XYZ file of C-alpha atoms in Angstrom:
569
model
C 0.000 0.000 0.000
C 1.583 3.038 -0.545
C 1.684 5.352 2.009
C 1.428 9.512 2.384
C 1.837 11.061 5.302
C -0.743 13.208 6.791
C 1.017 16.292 6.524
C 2.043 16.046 2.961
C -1.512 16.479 1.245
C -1.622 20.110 3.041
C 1.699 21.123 1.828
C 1.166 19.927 -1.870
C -2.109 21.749 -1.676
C -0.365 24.773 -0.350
C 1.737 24.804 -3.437
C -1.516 24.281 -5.941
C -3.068 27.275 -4.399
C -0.331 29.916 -5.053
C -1.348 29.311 -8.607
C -5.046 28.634 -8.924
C -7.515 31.593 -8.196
C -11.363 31.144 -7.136
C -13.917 28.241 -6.911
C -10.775 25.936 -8.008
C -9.077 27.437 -4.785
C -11.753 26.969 -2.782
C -12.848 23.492 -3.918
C -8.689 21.976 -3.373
C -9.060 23.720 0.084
C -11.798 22.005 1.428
C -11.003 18.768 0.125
C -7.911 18.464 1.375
C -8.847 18.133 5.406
C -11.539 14.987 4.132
C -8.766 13.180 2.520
C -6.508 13.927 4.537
C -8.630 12.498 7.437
C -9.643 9.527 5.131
C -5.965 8.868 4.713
C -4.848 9.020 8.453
C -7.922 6.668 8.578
C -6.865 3.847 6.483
C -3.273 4.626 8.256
C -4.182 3.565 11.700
C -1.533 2.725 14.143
C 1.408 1.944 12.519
C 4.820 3.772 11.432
C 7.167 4.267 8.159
C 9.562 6.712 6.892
C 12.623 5.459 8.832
C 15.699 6.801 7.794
C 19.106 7.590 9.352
C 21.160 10.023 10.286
C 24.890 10.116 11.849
C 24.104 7.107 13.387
C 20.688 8.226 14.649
C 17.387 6.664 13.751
C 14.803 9.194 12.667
C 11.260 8.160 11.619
C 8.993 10.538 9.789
C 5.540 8.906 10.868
C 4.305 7.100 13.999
C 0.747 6.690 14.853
C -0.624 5.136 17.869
C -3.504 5.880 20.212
C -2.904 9.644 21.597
C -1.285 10.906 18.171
C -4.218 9.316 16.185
C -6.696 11.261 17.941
C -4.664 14.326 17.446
C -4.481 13.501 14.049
C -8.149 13.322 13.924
C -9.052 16.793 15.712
C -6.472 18.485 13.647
C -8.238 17.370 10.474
C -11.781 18.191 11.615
C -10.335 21.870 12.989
C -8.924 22.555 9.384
C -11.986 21.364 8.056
C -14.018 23.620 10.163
C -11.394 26.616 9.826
C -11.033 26.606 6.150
C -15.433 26.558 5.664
C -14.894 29.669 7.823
C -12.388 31.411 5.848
C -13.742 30.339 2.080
C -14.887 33.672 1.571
C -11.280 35.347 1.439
C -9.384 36.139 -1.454
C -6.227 36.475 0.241
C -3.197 34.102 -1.549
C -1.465 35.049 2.202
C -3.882 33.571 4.785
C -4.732 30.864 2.437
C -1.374 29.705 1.724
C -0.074 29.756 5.286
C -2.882 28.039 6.575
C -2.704 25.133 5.105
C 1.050 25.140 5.752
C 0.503 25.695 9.227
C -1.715 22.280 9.495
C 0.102 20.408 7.755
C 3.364 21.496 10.289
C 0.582 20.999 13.258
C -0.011 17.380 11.849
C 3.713 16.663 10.798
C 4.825 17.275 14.869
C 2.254 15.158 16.078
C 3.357 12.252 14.272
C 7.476 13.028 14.542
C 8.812 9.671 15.680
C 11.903 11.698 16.829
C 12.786 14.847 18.172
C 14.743 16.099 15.129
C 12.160 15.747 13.035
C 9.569 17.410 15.680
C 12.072 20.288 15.807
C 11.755 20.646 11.903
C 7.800 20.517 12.369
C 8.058 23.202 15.709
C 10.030 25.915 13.597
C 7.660 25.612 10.416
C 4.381 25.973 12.951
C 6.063 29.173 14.097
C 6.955 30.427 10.435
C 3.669 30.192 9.249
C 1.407 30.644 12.374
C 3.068 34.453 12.154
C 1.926 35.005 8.472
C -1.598 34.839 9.697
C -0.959 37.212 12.547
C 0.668 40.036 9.821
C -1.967 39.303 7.551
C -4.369 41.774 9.033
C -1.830 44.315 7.536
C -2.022 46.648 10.472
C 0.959 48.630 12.449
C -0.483 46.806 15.497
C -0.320 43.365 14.362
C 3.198 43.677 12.672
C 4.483 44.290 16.574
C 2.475 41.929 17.852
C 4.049 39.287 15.371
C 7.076 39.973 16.001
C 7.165 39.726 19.506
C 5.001 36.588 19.228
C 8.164 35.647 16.710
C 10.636 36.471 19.002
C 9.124 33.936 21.500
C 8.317 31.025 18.830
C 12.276 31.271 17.469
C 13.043 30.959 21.748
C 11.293 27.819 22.133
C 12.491 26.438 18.479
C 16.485 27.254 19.807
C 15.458 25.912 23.365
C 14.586 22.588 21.797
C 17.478 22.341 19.500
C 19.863 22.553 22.239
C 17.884 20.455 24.786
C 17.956 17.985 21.650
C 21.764 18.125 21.413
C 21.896 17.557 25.191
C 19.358 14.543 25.386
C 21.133 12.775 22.312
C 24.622 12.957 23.934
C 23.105 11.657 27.426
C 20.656 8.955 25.847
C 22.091 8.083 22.243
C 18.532 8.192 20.659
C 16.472 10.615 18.490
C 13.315 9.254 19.847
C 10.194 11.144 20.860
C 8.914 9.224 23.795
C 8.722 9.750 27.431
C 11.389 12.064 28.606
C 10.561 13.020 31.995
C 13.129 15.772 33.815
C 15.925 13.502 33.943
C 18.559 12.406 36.369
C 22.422 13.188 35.231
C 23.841 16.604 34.228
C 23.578 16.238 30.244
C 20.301 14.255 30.956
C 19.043 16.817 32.949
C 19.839 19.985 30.807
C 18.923 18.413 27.711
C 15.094 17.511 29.315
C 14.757 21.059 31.191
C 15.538 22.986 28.002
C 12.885 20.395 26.061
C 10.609 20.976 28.682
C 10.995 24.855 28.610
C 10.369 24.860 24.890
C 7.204 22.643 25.294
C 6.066 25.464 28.171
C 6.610 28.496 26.362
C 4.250 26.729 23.141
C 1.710 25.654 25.902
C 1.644 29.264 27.212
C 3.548 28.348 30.738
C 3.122 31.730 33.206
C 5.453 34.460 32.153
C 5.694 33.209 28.675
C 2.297 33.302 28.213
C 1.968 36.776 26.260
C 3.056 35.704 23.062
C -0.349 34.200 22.902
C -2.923 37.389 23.925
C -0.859 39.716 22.714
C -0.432 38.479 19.369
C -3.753 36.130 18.725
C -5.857 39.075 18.969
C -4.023 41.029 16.101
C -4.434 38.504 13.556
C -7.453 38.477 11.111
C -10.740 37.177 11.699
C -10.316 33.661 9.961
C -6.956 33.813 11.049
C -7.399 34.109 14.635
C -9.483 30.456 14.789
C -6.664 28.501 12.572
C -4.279 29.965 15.884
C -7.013 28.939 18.199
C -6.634 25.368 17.076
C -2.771 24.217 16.609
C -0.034 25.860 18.288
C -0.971 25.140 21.636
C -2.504 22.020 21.063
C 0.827 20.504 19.679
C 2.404 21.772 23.029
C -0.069 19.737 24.873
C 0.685 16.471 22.970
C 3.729 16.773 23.164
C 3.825 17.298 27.494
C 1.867 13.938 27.125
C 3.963 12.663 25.275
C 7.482 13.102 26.712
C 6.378 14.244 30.775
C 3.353 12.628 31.992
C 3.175 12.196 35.436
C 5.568 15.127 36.059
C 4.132 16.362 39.173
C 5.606 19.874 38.591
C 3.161 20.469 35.584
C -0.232 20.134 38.002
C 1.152 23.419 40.088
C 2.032 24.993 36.802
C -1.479 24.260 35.251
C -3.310 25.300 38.514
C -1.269 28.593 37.992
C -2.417 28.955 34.444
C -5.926 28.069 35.227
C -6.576 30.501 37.895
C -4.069 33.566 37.183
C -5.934 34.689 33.920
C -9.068 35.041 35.073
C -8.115 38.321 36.551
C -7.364 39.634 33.433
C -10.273 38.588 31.559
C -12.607 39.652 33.951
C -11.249 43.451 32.907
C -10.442 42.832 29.556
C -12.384 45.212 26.482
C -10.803 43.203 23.631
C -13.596 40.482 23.471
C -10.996 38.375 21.660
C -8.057 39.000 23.937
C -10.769 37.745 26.862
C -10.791 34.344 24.608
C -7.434 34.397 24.330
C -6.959 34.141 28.390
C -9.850 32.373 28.716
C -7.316 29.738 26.347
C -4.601 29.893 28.587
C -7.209 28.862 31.740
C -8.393 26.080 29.459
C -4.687 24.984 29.315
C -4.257 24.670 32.685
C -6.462 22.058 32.739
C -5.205 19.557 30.398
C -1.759 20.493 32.093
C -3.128 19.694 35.271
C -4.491 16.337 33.974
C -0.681 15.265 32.535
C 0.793 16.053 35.453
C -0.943 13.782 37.730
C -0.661 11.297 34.939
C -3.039 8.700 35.754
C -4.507 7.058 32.477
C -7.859 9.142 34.056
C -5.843 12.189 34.000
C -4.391 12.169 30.459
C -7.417 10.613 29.069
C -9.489 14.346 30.553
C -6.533 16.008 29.535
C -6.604 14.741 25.642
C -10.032 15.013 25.743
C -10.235 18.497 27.366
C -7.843 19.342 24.170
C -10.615 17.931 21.237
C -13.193 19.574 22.700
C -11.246 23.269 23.296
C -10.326 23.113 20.189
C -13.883 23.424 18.755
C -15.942 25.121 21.584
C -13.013 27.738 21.222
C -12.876 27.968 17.984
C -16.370 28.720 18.056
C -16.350 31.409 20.022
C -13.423 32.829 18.112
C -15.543 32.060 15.119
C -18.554 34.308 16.335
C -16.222 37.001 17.823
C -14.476 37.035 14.207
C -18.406 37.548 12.462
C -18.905 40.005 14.929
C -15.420 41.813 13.729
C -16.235 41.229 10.524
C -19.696 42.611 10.208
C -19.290 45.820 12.520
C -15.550 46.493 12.600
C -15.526 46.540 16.126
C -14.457 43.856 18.929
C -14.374 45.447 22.083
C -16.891 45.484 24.867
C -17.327 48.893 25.365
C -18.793 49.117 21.739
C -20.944 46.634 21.087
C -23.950 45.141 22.358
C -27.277 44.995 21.353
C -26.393 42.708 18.178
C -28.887 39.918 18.881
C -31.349 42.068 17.177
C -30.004 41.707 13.721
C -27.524 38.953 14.055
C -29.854 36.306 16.171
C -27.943 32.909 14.713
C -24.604 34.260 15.665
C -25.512 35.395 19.004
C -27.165 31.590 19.464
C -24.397 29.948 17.928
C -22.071 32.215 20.305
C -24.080 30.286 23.364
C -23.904 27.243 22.599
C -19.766 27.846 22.581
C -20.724 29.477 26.060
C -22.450 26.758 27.708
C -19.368 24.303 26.278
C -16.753 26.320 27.700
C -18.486 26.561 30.865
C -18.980 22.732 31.272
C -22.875 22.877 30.892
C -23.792 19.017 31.376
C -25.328 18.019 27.744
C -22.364 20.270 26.523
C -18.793 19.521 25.433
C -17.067 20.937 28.429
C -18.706 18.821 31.133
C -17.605 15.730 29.838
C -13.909 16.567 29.798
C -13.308 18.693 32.221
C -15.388 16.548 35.497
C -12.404 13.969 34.419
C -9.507 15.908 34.978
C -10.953 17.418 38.439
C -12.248 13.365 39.585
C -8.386 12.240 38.452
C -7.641 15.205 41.244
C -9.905 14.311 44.134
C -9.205 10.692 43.202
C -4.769 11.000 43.481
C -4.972 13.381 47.023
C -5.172 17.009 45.732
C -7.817 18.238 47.219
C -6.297 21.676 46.838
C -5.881 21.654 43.262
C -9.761 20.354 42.695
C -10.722 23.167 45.177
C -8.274 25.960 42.509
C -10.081 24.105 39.503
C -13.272 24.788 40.681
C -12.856 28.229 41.084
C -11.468 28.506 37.907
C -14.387 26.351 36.040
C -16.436 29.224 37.959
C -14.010 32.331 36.777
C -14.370 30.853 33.075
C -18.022 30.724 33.677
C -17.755 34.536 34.125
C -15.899 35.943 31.586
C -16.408 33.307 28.545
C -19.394 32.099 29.478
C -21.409 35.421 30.544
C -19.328 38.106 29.347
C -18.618 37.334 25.667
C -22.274 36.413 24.610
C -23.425 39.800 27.471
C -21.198 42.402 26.188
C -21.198 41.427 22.346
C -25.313 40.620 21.911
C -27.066 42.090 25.121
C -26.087 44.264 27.650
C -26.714 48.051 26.136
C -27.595 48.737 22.553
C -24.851 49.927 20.748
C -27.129 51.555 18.298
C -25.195 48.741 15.662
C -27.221 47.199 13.328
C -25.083 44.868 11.433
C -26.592 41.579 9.478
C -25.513 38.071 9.648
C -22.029 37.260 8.605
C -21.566 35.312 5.062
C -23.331 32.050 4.583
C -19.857 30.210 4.706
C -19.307 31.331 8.378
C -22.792 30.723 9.616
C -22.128 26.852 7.999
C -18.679 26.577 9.875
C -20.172 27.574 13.449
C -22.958 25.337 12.862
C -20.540 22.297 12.297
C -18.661 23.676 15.302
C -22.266 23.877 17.391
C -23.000 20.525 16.520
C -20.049 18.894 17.537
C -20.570 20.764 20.951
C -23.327 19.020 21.469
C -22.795 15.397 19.975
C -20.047 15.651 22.254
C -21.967 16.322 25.339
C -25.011 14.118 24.929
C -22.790 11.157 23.649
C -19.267 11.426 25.082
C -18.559 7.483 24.454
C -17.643 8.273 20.638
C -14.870 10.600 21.974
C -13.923 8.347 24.619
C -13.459 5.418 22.322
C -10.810 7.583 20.319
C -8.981 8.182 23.939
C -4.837 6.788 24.395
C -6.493 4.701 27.415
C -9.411 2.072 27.699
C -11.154 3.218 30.968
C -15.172 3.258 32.470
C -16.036 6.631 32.966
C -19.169 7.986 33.513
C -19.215 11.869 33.577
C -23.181 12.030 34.268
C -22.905 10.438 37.872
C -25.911 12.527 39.712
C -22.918 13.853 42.147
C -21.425 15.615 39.474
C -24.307 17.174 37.539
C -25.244 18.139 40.823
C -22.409 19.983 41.735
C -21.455 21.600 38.133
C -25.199 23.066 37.988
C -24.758 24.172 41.481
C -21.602 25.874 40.893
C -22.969 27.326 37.341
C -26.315 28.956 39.244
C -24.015 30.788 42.139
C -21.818 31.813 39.382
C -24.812 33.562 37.375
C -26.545 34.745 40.323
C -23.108 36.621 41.708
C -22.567 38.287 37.904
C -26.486 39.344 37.963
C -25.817 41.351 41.844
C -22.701 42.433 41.121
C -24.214 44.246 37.656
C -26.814 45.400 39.919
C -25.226 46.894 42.184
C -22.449 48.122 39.438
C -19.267 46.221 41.052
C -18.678 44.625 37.957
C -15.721 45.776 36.105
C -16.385 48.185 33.257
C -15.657 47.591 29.890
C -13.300 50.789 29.721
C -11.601 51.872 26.024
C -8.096 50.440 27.545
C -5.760 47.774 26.774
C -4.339 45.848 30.073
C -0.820 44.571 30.521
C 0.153 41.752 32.490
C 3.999 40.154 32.277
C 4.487 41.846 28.832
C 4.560 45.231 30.801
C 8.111 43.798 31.489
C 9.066 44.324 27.757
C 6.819 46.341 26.420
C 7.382 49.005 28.909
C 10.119 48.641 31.085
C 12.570 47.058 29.167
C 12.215 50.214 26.833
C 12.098 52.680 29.686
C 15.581 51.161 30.771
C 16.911 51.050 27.567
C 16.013 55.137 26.861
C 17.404 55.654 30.244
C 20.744 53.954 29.822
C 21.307 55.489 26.423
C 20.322 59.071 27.958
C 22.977 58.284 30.352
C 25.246 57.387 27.998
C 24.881 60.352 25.836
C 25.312 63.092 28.589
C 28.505 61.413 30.021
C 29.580 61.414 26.355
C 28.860 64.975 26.085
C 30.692 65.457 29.262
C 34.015 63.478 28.215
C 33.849 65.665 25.491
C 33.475 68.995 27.322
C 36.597 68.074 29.591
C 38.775 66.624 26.853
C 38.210 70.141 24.876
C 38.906 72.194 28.166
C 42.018 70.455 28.695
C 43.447 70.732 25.215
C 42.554 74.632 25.280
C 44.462 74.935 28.688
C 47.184 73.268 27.033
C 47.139 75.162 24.245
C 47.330 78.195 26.119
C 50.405 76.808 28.119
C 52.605 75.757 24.950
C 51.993 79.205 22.817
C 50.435 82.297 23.529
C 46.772 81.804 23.001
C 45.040 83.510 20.182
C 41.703 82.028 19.473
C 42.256 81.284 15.714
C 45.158 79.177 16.553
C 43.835 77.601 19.612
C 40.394 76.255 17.508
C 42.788 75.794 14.381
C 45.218 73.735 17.043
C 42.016 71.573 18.464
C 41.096 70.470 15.135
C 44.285 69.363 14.361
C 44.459 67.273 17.163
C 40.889 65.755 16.841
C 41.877 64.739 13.484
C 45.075 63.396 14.413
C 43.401 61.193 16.660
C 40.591 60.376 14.042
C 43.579 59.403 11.673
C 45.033 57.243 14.904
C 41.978 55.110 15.255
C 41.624 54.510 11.367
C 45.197 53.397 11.536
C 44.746 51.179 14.164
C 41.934 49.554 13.451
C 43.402 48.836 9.521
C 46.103 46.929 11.569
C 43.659 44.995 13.888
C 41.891 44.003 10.678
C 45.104 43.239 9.101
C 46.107 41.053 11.729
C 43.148 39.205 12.260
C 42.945 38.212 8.769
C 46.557 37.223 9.168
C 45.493 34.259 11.535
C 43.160 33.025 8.892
């Protein structure tokens, strides 16, 4: 049988497109994710593509269990993300996407970590294309700080690769853990820093609001769906079980509710409310049980389409009014009534709604909690589940569709986005009402039942004292505002200080330049006036002889340096 891996389709399609225009565009773009997906299908577990290299074995496919059902959600994400974005006309956005699935799909099934590196630095070349495709001032910063970070991680796992091959004498992507001897140990810490600054780790988490906000409508959900994701497969892959990641993942799924809570940019409130999602299925591979990885994996599937749904209706909602912050809208369910429903039922996923996505993933990861002794981290999860309540779950569909009227009256995005969300909406619910055809696709066999009376119980409970603390606290106008502002969190640190110090340091530089200056001239005037009797003419004519003969010095000296140096050559 002859066999194509999954990311090759996408990349040969990429190619096509740069040179067909239109329906033939469109039509190659949407059936590329279906045969992709019914290749990886008739692929199944299984891997080929071994080849060699200075005596290290490198494999360009391996499929089993957990990389399958990547494989799966990647293709039904592209699917979903390319219906959304058929209306374009824009050789950019369409090019790079489909280059940045096929990278997405080519990392999940590396068999080795030089060929995941190869995968990790082409998901960060052409994830950035769709952030400068907006075309804006504001985006073109934002890209290349969220760059700056991507090329970090890719150079962090390069050398962390070098290290781990020297200490292990293998290439291969498997579990990797944080190791025990000194080349071991650097080589895993510098892998597992590259993986955390992907998954959005605290304090390198700004690449990802900062930057996924900027991009273009369309592109914003393609983001939504990959980068991240393959940093989550790949902690699962190489450091389940590291009990480290459950106090990073509480971290990230408490600290960004904060944020959101005050945030105007509706999308920059989805893109925390992604980092809180994170913490969950990083919570879930660090305790590591098969429960625990099995609600992390699945937490990932369904993020990546309740997410991308409410980046999908935020993008409409961009697209049809030019407008995406709080302050600004509301009022839209008037003319745009499928969106704003649409927009719920993303809402109630996110928020873990039982019948929805959400609740079937998430009540795993929090049971695998309770179930391996921390209490406290179940306790920080559930006030997180409640924080995403109120900010994704109220605040997007309040602020964008209800709350005042904006006086906007825009209509209902094109047919091709309505027919994306729906897909999207669907899934949410399939999902929720029959979980067993996701957990069938899960790396572990297991019995779980997430609609055990104890927890429906408890997630409605939780949901009700969530909504009933938003309604007082709009009542009796605690609530944050939606001000015209932008907030900064860690990237204040380079965005503001960093600069600050750097202005500072060069002012500083400059006046004790000017100063050096002032005293060198003084002193060659009162030696001026010490060798000959000091006329003005001469003493200027005798300072610019002396600057130049010290110009001429320098140009001298530095033609023998050069000289030299060549000399060793």
């Amino acid at each position: 049988m002859f066999e194509v891996a999954p990311f090759v389709p996408f990349f040969v399609a990429a190619a096509i497109a740069l040179f067909v225009r239109g329906w033939p565009r469109a039509l190659l773009m949407v059936a590329v994710p279906l045969l992709g997906l019914a290749n990886l299908w008739l692929l199944g577990p299984g891997s080929f593509g071994a080849w060699s290299v200075l005596d290290f074995e490198l494999l360009l496919f391996r499929a089993d269990r957990l990389s399958l059902l990547f494989g799966y959600l990647f293709h039904i994400a592209a699917l979903i993300a390319i219906v959304y974005a058929l209306h374009l006309r824009d050789t950019l956005q369409q090019v790079a996407s489909l280059l940045y699935a096929g990278s997405a799909l080519g990392a999940v099934f590396a068999g080795d970590l030089l060929t995941l590196f190869i995968f990790w630095e082409l998901l960060a070349l052409t994830s950035v294309m769709l952030v400068w495709a907006r075309r804006t001032g504001r985006a073109y910063l934002a890209g290349l700080r969220y760059f700056f970070l991507q090329i970090l991680s890719g150079l962090l796992l390069l050398g962390g690769i070098i290290f781990y091959a020297q200490a292990q004498g293998s290439l291969e992507f498997g579990y990797i853990g944080l190791g025990q001897g000194i080349l071991d140990s650097v080589g895993s810490w510098m892998i597992f820093l590259a993986f955390g600054i992907k998954c959005a780790f605290p304090f390198f988490h700004n690449w990802l609001t900062d930057a996924y906000p900027e991009s273009t409508p369309t592109g914003t959900v393609f983001l939504s769906a990959f980068t991240t994701k393959v940093a989550v497969y790949a902690l699962a892959r190489a450091y389940p079980g590291t009990e480290l990641l459950v106090y990073i993942g509480a971290t990230m799924a408490c600290f960004p509710i904060f944020y959101a809570v005050i945030e105007n940019d509706l999308r920059r409130v989805l893109a925390y409310s992604l980092i809180n999602q994170l913490g969950f299925m990083v919570v879930g591979i660090g305790i590591g049980t098969s429960l625990a990885i099995n609600g992390a994996v699945a937490h990932a599937f369904n993020d990546v389409i309740f997410k991308g749904l409410l980046f999908m209706s935020m993008g409409a909602v961009l697209q049809m009014t030019g407008r995406i912050n709080g302050s600004e809208l509301g009022g839209l369910y008037k003319t745009m009534p499928k969106t704003t429903v649409l927009c719920i039922i993303g809402a109630a996923s996110i928020s873990a709604f039982p019948l929805f996505s959400g609740f079937v993933s998430k009540s795993m990861v929090m049971s695998a909690a309770i179930q391996n002794g921390y209490d406290w981290v179940w306790l920080i999860l559930l006030f997180a589940s409640a924080g995403v309540f109120h900010h994704a779950g109220i605040k997007i569909p309040y602020f964008a569709f209800f709350a005042h009227d904006s006086g906007l009256r825009a209509k209902e995005p094109p047919t091709n986005m309505l027919v994306a969300m729906s897909i999207a909406a669907a899934l949410c619910l399939a999902v929720g009402i029959y979980p067993q055809a996701l957990y069938r696709l899960l790396p572990f066999e297991m019995s779980y039942s997430p609609y055990d009376l104890t927890h429906v119980l408890t997630q409605l409970q939780l949901l009700f004292f969530s909504a009933l603390a938003f309604v007082w606290l709009n009542l009796r106008r605690l609530y944050p505002p939606e001000l015209p502002s932008v907030n900064l969190d860690v990237e204040w640190l380079y965005r503001r200080l960093l600069p600050a110090a750097a202005r500072s340091f060069f002012a500083a530089a400059f006046r004790l330049d000017e100063r050096v200056r002032r005293t060198a001239l003084h002193a060659v005037d009162r030696l001026m006036a010490g060798v000959t009797s000091y006329h003005k003419p001469d003493g200027v004519m005798a300072r610019s002889w002396l600057t130049g003969s010290m110009v001429a010095g320098v140009v001298l000296l530095l033609g023998l340096y050069l000289l030299l140096g060549f000399s060793t050559y």
